[in-house]
CSV table of C-alpha atoms in Angstrom, one decimal:
chain,number,residue,atom,x,y,z
S,272,UNK,CA,56.0,71.3,154.0
S,273,UNK,CA,54.5,74.6,153.1
S,274,UNK,CA,51.0,76.0,153.4
S,275,UNK,CA,48.8,76.8,150.4
S,276,UNK,CA,47.8,74.9,147.2
S,277,UNK,CA,50.4,73.0,145.2
S,278,UNK,CA,51.6,69.7,143.8
S,279,UNK,CA,54.4,67.7,145.4
S,280,UNK,CA,56.2,64.6,144.2
S,281,UNK,CA,58.3,61.9,145.8
S,282,UNK,CA,59.8,58.7,144.4
S,283,UNK,CA,61.0,55.3,145.7
S,284,UNK,CA,63.1,52.6,144.2
S,285,UNK,CA,62.8,48.9,144.9
S,286,UNK,CA,65.3,46.5,146.6
S,287,UNK,CA,66.3,45.4,143.1
S,288,UNK,CA,67.3,48.8,141.9
S,289,UNK,CA,71.1,48.8,141.3
S,290,UNK,CA,71.8,51.4,144.0
S,291,UNK,CA,69.6,49.6,146.5
S,292,UNK,CA,71.4,46.3,145.8
S,293,UNK,CA,74.5,48.1,146.9
S,294,UNK,CA,72.9,49.5,150.0
S,295,UNK,CA,71.6,46.0,150.9
S,296,UNK,CA,75.1,44.5,150.5
S,297,UNK,CA,76.8,47.2,152.4
S,298,UNK,CA,74.3,47.0,155.3
S,299,UNK,CA,74.5,43.2,155.4
S,300,UNK,CA,78.3,43.6,155.8
S,301,UNK,CA,77.8,46.1,158.7
S,302,UNK,CA,75.5,43.5,160.3
S,303,UNK,CA,78.1,40.8,159.8
S,304,UNK,CA,80.7,42.9,161.7
S,305,UNK,CA,78.3,43.7,164.5
S,306,UNK,CA,77.4,40.1,164.9
S,307,UNK,CA,81.0,39.3,165.6
S,308,UNK,CA,81.7,42.5,167.6
S,309,UNK,CA,79.0,44.9,168.8
S,310,UNK,CA,81.6,47.7,168.9
S,311,UNK,CA,83.0,47.0,165.4
S,312,UNK,CA,83.6,49.8,163.0
S,313,UNK,CA,82.7,49.5,159.4
S,314,UNK,CA,82.4,51.8,156.4
S,315,UNK,CA,81.9,49.7,153.3
S,316,UNK,CA,80.8,50.8,149.9
S,317,UNK,CA,79.5,48.5,147.1
S,318,UNK,CA,79.6,48.9,143.3
S,319,UNK,CA,77.6,46.6,141.0
S,320,UNK,CA,77.5,46.3,137.2
S,321,UNK,CA,77.1,43.5,134.7
S,322,UNK,CA,78.1,40.3,136.6
S,323,UNK,CA,80.5,42.2,138.9
S,324,UNK,CA,80.3,43.3,142.5
S,325,UNK,CA,83.1,45.4,144.1
S,326,UNK,CA,83.3,45.9,147.9
S,327,UNK,CA,85.6,48.6,149.2
S,328,UNK,CA,86.1,50.4,152.6
S,329,UNK,CA,87.5,50.1,156.1
S,330,UNK,CA,86.7,48.2,159.2
S,331,UNK,CA,87.9,47.4,162.7
S,332,UNK,CA,86.7,44.3,164.5
S,333,UNK,CA,88.0,42.2,167.4
S,334,UNK,CA,87.0,39.0,165.6
S,335,UNK,CA,88.0,37.6,162.3
S,336,UNK,CA,85.8,38.5,159.3
S,337,UNK,CA,87.4,37.0,156.2
S,338,UNK,CA,87.1,38.2,152.7
S,339,UNK,CA,85.5,34.9,151.8
S,340,UNK,CA,82.8,35.6,154.4
S,341,UNK,CA,82.2,39.1,153.0
S,342,UNK,CA,81.9,37.6,149.5
S,343,UNK,CA,79.3,35.1,150.7
S,344,UNK,CA,77.4,37.9,152.5
S,345,UNK,CA,77.2,39.8,149.2
S,346,UNK,CA,76.1,36.7,147.2
S,347,UNK,CA,73.4,35.9,149.8
S,348,UNK,CA,72.0,39.5,149.7
S,349,UNK,CA,71.8,39.3,145.9
S,350,UNK,CA,70.0,35.9,146.1
S,351,UNK,CA,67.6,37.2,148.7
S,352,UNK,CA,66.6,40.1,146.4
S,353,UNK,CA,66.0,37.7,143.6
S,354,UNK,CA,68.7,38.1,141.0
S,355,UNK,CA,69.5,34.9,139.0
S,356,UNK,CA,69.6,36.6,135.6
S,357,UNK,CA,72.1,35.8,132.9
S,358,UNK,CA,74.0,39.1,133.3
S,359,UNK,CA,73.6,39.5,137.0
S,360,UNK,CA,73.5,36.3,139.0
S,361,UNK,CA,74.0,35.8,142.7
S,362,UNK,CA,76.1,32.7,142.2
S,363,UNK,CA,78.0,33.5,139.0
S,364,UNK,CA,78.9,37.2,139.3
S,365,UNK,CA,82.5,38.1,140.2
S,366,UNK,CA,82.9,39.5,143.7
S,367,UNK,CA,86.0,41.6,144.5
S,368,UNK,CA,86.7,42.5,148.2
S,369,UNK,CA,88.9,45.5,149.0
S,370,UNK,CA,88.3,46.2,152.7
S,371,UNK,CA,91.2,47.5,154.9
S,372,UNK,CA,91.7,48.4,158.5
S,373,UNK,CA,90.1,51.7,159.7
S,374,UNK,CA,92.5,54.7,159.7
S,375,UNK,CA,94.2,55.2,163.1
S,376,UNK,CA,93.6,58.9,162.7
S,377,UNK,CA,89.9,58.4,162.4
S,378,UNK,CA,89.8,55.8,165.2
S,379,UNK,CA,91.5,58.0,167.7
S,380,UNK,CA,88.8,60.7,167.2
S,381,UNK,CA,86.0,58.2,167.8
S,382,UNK,CA,87.5,56.2,170.6
S,383,UNK,CA,86.9,57.1,174.2
S,384,UNK,CA,90.1,57.6,176.2
S,385,UNK,CA,90.7,59.1,179.7
S,386,UNK,CA,88.3,62.0,180.2
S,387,UNK,CA,87.4,62.0,176.5
S,388,UNK,CA,84.1,60.5,175.6
S,389,UNK,CA,83.4,58.7,172.3
S,390,UNK,CA,83.5,61.3,169.5
S,391,UNK,CA,81.6,61.7,166.3
S,392,UNK,CA,83.0,59.6,163.4
S,393,UNK,CA,82.9,62.6,161.1
S,394,UNK,CA,81.7,66.2,160.9
S,395,UNK,CA,78.4,67.0,159.4
S,396,UNK,CA,74.8,68.0,159.8
S,397,UNK,CA,71.8,65.7,160.1
S,398,UNK,CA,68.0,66.3,160.0
S,399,UNK,CA,65.0,64.5,161.4
S,400,UNK,CA,61.4,65.2,160.4
S,401,UNK,CA,57.8,64.2,161.3
S,402,UNK,CA,54.4,65.4,160.3
S,403,UNK,CA,50.7,64.4,160.5
S,404,UNK,CA,50.1,63.5,156.9
S,405,UNK,CA,50.1,59.7,157.5
S,406,UNK,CA,49.6,57.5,160.5
S,407,UNK,CA,53.3,56.8,160.6
S,408,UNK,CA,54.0,60.5,160.8
S,409,UNK,CA,55.7,60.6,157.4
S,410,UNK,CA,55.1,62.8,154.4
S,411,UNK,CA,52.4,61.1,152.3
S,412,UNK,CA,54.1,61.1,148.8
S,413,UNK,CA,57.2,59.2,150.0
S,414,UNK,CA,55.1,56.9,152.2
S,415,UNK,CA,52.8,55.8,149.4
S,416,UNK,CA,55.7,55.5,146.9
S,417,UNK,CA,57.5,53.1,149.3
S,418,UNK,CA,54.3,51.1,150.0
S,419,UNK,CA,53.5,50.5,146.4
S,420,UNK,CA,57.0,48.9,145.8
S,421,UNK,CA,57.1,47.1,149.1
S,422,UNK,CA,53.8,45.3,148.3
S,423,UNK,CA,54.9,44.5,144.8
S,424,UNK,CA,58.1,43.0,146.1
S,425,UNK,CA,56.2,40.9,148.7
S,426,UNK,CA,53.9,39.6,146.0
S,427,UNK,CA,56.9,38.8,143.7
S,428,UNK,CA,58.7,36.9,146.5
S,429,UNK,CA,55.5,34.9,147.1
S,430,UNK,CA,55.2,34.0,143.4
S,431,UNK,CA,52.1,36.1,142.9
S,432,UNK,CA,53.4,38.4,140.1
S,433,UNK,CA,55.0,36.0,137.7
S,434,UNK,CA,56.8,37.9,135.0
S,435,UNK,CA,57.9,40.9,137.1
S,436,UNK,CA,61.6,41.3,138.0
S,437,UNK,CA,63.3,42.8,141.0
S,438,UNK,CA,64.1,46.2,139.5
S,439,UNK,CA,61.3,48.8,139.9
S,440,UNK,CA,60.6,52.4,140.7
S,441,UNK,CA,57.6,54.4,141.7
S,442,UNK,CA,56.7,58.1,141.8
S,443,UNK,CA,53.7,59.7,143.4
S,444,UNK,CA,52.5,63.3,142.8
S,445,UNK,CA,49.9,64.6,145.3
S,446,UNK,CA,47.7,67.7,145.2
S,447,UNK,CA,47.8,69.8,148.4
S,448,UNK,CA,45.0,72.2,149.4
S,449,UNK,CA,45.6,74.5,152.3
S,450,UNK,CA,48.8,72.6,153.0
S,451,UNK,CA,47.1,69.2,153.2
S,452,UNK,CA,47.2,66.3,150.7
S,453,UNK,CA,43.8,65.5,149.1
S,454,UNK,CA,44.6,63.2,146.2
S,455,UNK,CA,47.0,62.0,143.5
S,456,UNK,CA,47.4,63.8,140.3
S,457,UNK,CA,50.0,61.5,138.7
S,458,UNK,CA,51.4,58.0,139.5
S,459,UNK,CA,54.4,56.5,137.8
S,460,UNK,CA,55.5,52.9,138.2
S,461,UNK,CA,58.2,51.2,136.2
S,462,UNK,CA,58.9,47.5,136.7
S,463,UNK,CA,61.3,45.1,135.1
S,464,UNK,CA,59.5,42.3,133.3
S,465,UNK,CA,59.9,39.2,131.1
S,466,UNK,CA,59.8,39.4,127.3
S,467,UNK,CA,56.3,37.9,127.1
S,468,UNK,CA,54.6,40.7,129.0
S,469,UNK,CA,53.3,43.7,127.2
S,470,UNK,CA,53.1,47.2,128.6
S,471,UNK,CA,49.4,46.8,129.1
S,472,UNK,CA,50.0,43.5,130.9
S,473,UNK,CA,52.4,45.2,133.4
S,474,UNK,CA,50.0,48.1,133.8
S,475,UNK,CA,47.2,45.7,135.0
S,476,UNK,CA,49.5,43.8,137.2
S,477,UNK,CA,50.6,47.0,138.9
S,478,UNK,CA,47.2,48.7,139.2
S,479,UNK,CA,45.9,46.8,142.2
S,480,UNK,CA,48.9,47.6,144.3
S,481,UNK,CA,48.5,51.3,143.6
S,482,UNK,CA,44.8,51.2,144.4
S,483,UNK,CA,45.4,49.3,147.7
S,484,UNK,CA,47.9,51.8,148.9
S,485,UNK,CA,46.2,55.1,148.1
S,486,UNK,CA,43.3,56.2,150.2
S,487,UNK,CA,39.9,55.7,148.6
S,488,UNK,CA,39.1,58.3,146.0
S,489,UNK,CA,42.8,59.4,145.7
S,490,UNK,CA,43.7,57.6,142.4
S,491,UNK,CA,44.9,59.8,139.7
S,492,UNK,CA,43.1,60.2,136.3
S,493,UNK,CA,43.7,57.3,133.9
S,494,UNK,CA,45.8,59.4,131.5
S,495,UNK,CA,48.1,60.3,134.4
S,496,UNK,CA,48.7,56.7,135.4
S,497,UNK,CA,52.1,55.9,133.8
S,498,UNK,CA,53.4,52.3,133.9
S,499,UNK,CA,56.7,51.6,132.1
S,500,UNK,CA,56.3,54.8,130.1
S,501,UNK,CA,59.1,53.9,127.7
S,502,UNK,CA,57.0,50.8,126.7
S,503,UNK,CA,59.6,48.1,127.6
S,504,UNK,CA,61.7,47.3,130.7
S,505,UNK,CA,63.2,43.8,130.1
S,506,UNK,CA,66.9,44.6,130.7
S,507,UNK,CA,67.1,45.8,134.3
S,508,UNK,CA,69.2,45.8,137.4
S,509,UNK,CA,73.0,46.2,137.3
S,510,UNK,CA,73.1,44.9,133.6
S,511,UNK,CA,71.2,48.1,132.6
S,512,UNK,CA,72.8,50.6,135.0
S,513,UNK,CA,75.7,50.5,137.5
S,514,UNK,CA,74.8,50.9,141.2
S,515,UNK,CA,76.6,52.5,144.1
S,516,UNK,CA,76.0,52.6,147.9
S,517,UNK,CA,74.4,55.8,149.1
S,518,UNK,CA,73.0,57.3,145.9
S,519,UNK,CA,69.4,57.3,147.1
S,520,UNK,CA,69.6,59.5,150.2
S,521,UNK,CA,66.3,61.3,149.5
S,522,UNK,CA,64.5,58.1,148.9
S,523,UNK,CA,65.9,56.9,152.2
S,524,UNK,CA,64.6,59.8,154.2
S,525,UNK,CA,61.6,62.1,153.5
S,526,UNK,CA,61.3,62.2,149.7
S,527,UNK,CA,62.3,65.9,149.5
S,528,UNK,CA,59.7,67.1,152.0
S,529,UNK,CA,62.3,67.9,154.5
S,530,UNK,CA,66.0,68.9,154.4
S,531,UNK,CA,68.8,66.3,154.2
S,532,UNK,CA,72.3,66.9,155.5
S,533,UNK,CA,74.0,65.1,152.6
S,534,UNK,CA,75.4,62.0,154.3
S,535,UNK,CA,74.3,58.5,153.3
S,536,UNK,CA,73.3,55.9,155.8
S,537,UNK,CA,74.0,52.5,154.4
S,538,UNK,CA,77.4,50.7,154.9
S,539,UNK,CA,78.1,52.7,158.1
S,540,UNK,CA,78.3,51.5,161.7
S,541,UNK,CA,76.5,53.6,164.4
S,542,UNK,CA,79.5,55.5,165.5
S,543,UNK,CA,79.1,57.4,162.2
S,544,UNK,CA,76.7,60.2,162.9
S,545,UNK,CA,75.6,60.5,159.3
S,546,UNK,CA,73.5,57.5,160.3
S,547,UNK,CA,72.9,57.4,164.0
S,548,UNK,CA,72.3,61.1,164.5
S,549,UNK,CA,69.8,61.2,161.6
S,550,UNK,CA,68.0,58.3,163.3
S,551,UNK,CA,68.0,60.2,166.6
S,552,UNK,CA,66.7,63.4,165.0
S,553,UNK,CA,63.8,61.4,163.4
S,554,UNK,CA,63.1,59.8,166.8
S,555,UNK,CA,62.9,63.1,168.6
S,556,UNK,CA,60.9,64.8,165.9
S,557,UNK,CA,58.4,61.9,165.7
S,558,UNK,CA,57.9,61.9,169.5
S,559,UNK,CA,57.2,65.7,169.4
S,560,UNK,CA,54.5,65.3,166.8
S,561,UNK,CA,53.1,62.1,168.4
S,562,UNK,CA,52.8,64.0,171.7
S,563,UNK,CA,50.7,66.6,170.1
S,564,UNK,CA,53.2,69.4,170.7
S,565,UNK,CA,53.3,70.3,167.0
S,566,UNK,CA,51.8,69.2,163.7
S,567,UNK,CA,55.2,69.2,162.0
S,568,UNK,CA,58.7,69.1,163.4
S,569,UNK,CA,62.2,69.4,161.7
S,570,UNK,CA,65.3,68.9,163.8
S,571,UNK,CA,68.9,69.7,162.8
S,572,UNK,CA,71.9,68.5,164.7
S,573,UNK,CA,75.6,69.1,163.8
S,574,UNK,CA,78.8,67.5,164.9
S,575,UNK,CA,82.6,67.8,164.6
S,576,UNK,CA,84.8,64.8,164.1
S,577,UNK,CA,86.2,63.5,167.4
S,578,UNK,CA,83.9,65.8,169.5
S,579,UNK,CA,81.1,64.1,171.6
S,580,UNK,CA,78.7,67.0,172.1
S,581,UNK,CA,76.6,68.3,169.2
S,582,UNK,CA,77.7,71.7,168.0
S,583,UNK,CA,74.1,72.8,167.5
S,584,UNK,CA,70.5,71.6,167.9
S,585,UNK,CA,67.7,73.4,166.0
S,586,UNK,CA,64.0,72.7,166.2
S,587,UNK,CA,61.6,74.2,163.7
S,588,UNK,CA,57.9,73.4,163.8
S,589,UNK,CA,56.8,75.6,160.8
S,590,UNK,CA,54.7,77.7,163.2
S,591,UNK,CA,52.7,74.7,164.3
S,592,UNK,CA,54.1,74.4,167.9
S,593,UNK,CA,51.7,74.3,170.8
S,594,UNK,CA,54.6,75.1,173.2
S,595,UNK,CA,57.6,77.3,173.3
S,596,UNK,CA,60.2,76.0,170.8
S,597,UNK,CA,63.2,77.1,172.9
S,598,UNK,CA,61.9,75.3,175.9
S,599,UNK,CA,61.1,72.3,173.7
S,600,UNK,CA,64.7,72.2,172.5
S,601,UNK,CA,66.1,72.3,176.0
S,602,UNK,CA,63.6,69.6,177.3
S,603,UNK,CA,64.5,67.3,174.4
S,604,UNK,CA,68.2,67.5,175.1
S,605,UNK,CA,67.6,66.7,178.7
S,606,UNK,CA,65.6,63.6,177.8
S,607,UNK,CA,67.9,62.3,175.0
S,608,UNK,CA,71.7,62.4,175.1
S,609,UNK,CA,72.6,63.4,171.6
S,610,UNK,CA,76.3,62.5,171.9
S,611,UNK,CA,77.3,59.6,169.6
S,612,UNK,CA,77.5,57.3,172.6
S,613,UNK,CA,74.2,58.6,174.0
S,614,UNK,CA,72.4,57.9,170.8
S,615,UNK,CA,74.0,54.5,170.2
S,616,UNK,CA,73.0,53.4,173.7
S,617,UNK,CA,69.6,55.0,173.9
S,618,UNK,CA,68.5,53.5,170.6
S,619,UNK,CA,70.5,50.3,171.1
S,620,UNK,CA,72.2,50.7,167.7
S,621,UNK,CA,75.1,48.3,168.2
S,622,UNK,CA,73.2,45.4,166.8
S,623,UNK,CA,72.9,43.7,163.4
S,624,UNK,CA,69.7,45.5,162.5
S,625,UNK,CA,70.7,47.4,159.3
S,626,UNK,CA,70.1,45.1,156.3
S,627,UNK,CA,66.4,45.5,156.7
S,628,UNK,CA,66.7,49.3,156.4
S,629,UNK,CA,68.3,49.2,153.0
S,630,UNK,CA,65.1,49.4,150.9
S,631,UNK,CA,61.7,51.2,151.3
S,632,UNK,CA,63.0,53.9,153.6
S,633,UNK,CA,64.7,54.1,156.9
S,634,UNK,CA,61.7,56.0,158.5
S,635,UNK,CA,58.0,55.3,158.9
S,636,UNK,CA,58.7,51.6,159.6
S,637,UNK,CA,57.4,49.5,162.4
S,638,UNK,CA,59.9,48.8,165.3
S,639,UNK,CA,60.6,45.1,165.5
S,640,UNK,CA,61.1,42.8,168.5
S,641,UNK,CA,64.9,42.4,168.1
S,642,UNK,CA,65.7,46.1,168.0
S,643,UNK,CA,65.2,47.1,164.4
S,644,UNK,CA,63.8,50.6,163.7
S,645,UNK,CA,64.1,51.5,167.4
S,646,UNK,CA,64.1,55.2,166.3
S,647,UNK,CA,60.5,54.8,165.2
S,648,UNK,CA,59.3,54.2,168.8
S,649,UNK,CA,57.2,56.9,170.5
S,650,UNK,CA,58.2,56.1,174.0
S,651,UNK,CA,58.9,59.8,174.9
S,652,UNK,CA,55.3,60.9,174.4
S,653,UNK,CA,54.2,60.6,178.0
S,654,UNK,CA,57.3,62.3,179.3
S,655,UNK,CA,57.0,65.1,176.8
S,656,UNK,CA,53.3,65.7,177.7
S,657,UNK,CA,54.2,65.8,181.3
S,658,UNK,CA,57.0,68.3,180.8
S,659,UNK,CA,54.5,70.7,179.1
S,660,UNK,CA,51.4,69.9,181.2
S,661,UNK,CA,49.7,68.5,178.1
S,662,UNK,CA,46.9,66.0,178.5
């Protein structure tokens, strides 16, 4: 983020948004393959529209994962989200499965053989970011946007918001003074609802969630609080708009507050550096900020397909570093092996931990007991402090 006075906006979309349904299905399929084989490869995309789900992609697995099983995985994901509507129903929608074996040309680049280590599954550049704007070291606008929808979804699943549907979006605009957020100037929340609810009804259902998320005194003016600004949102989900895996990459990361390399995460196993290296870059950046070595940290890594070592590693602290950035880059690469194998093993990514990442952001989440969100740990802090003589 920059210094000075300005407004900044980020958005989030719920688990019931058409694109997020696709991310959830694709990540559930990745988990299914990893349950059978921790070294499975999977790159599976999903498309949804009115009463139709299409799965397409490639896989490699030592066990048998049938098309019928993949279909059931897709249906269960849709059911868990809460879709039992006439024009998109977990049980009645048609599900087509078009998943083939991974290309041998790609596989030979990734596979370890002889003196060759496991290579990157593709070329590309990935970014990680952390800052002090929130206690989870995420930019504030995207963190609040996610939290509003996450709380709304939890209440919907608990039966506490009768009349609201799975499809929703949020958008938070914050005012910054001297580079620090001080309050919201606009809030937008759109939520699918039943015919019997008016725009004012939805507004008052949504209001407490916004107030609970924002710090005290940060609520925007009443005339800048927009709820279902078109006035009606009854038709939602895939019946209103087709969805595709990987179309919400800025929602998935930092809400536009930091760069994104362009690659999506969902539907990809951890040999694909679009995913694993972005997780590693966040992990390293978060530990730098958590250790007090900088107030903000952006890390870029780049790879070539089939090559194990990163082609470049860049660290930028936006002039907030308390230590030498060149030394910091060298120390971090000694602490964390940023090769595809090194990342996968260090963060223990060869586990079925991905469906839970598909909505409300891949970052700023709490690490869980069975390995999920391992890249959010701050277990490098003491080592980093020691390396720079910090207290």
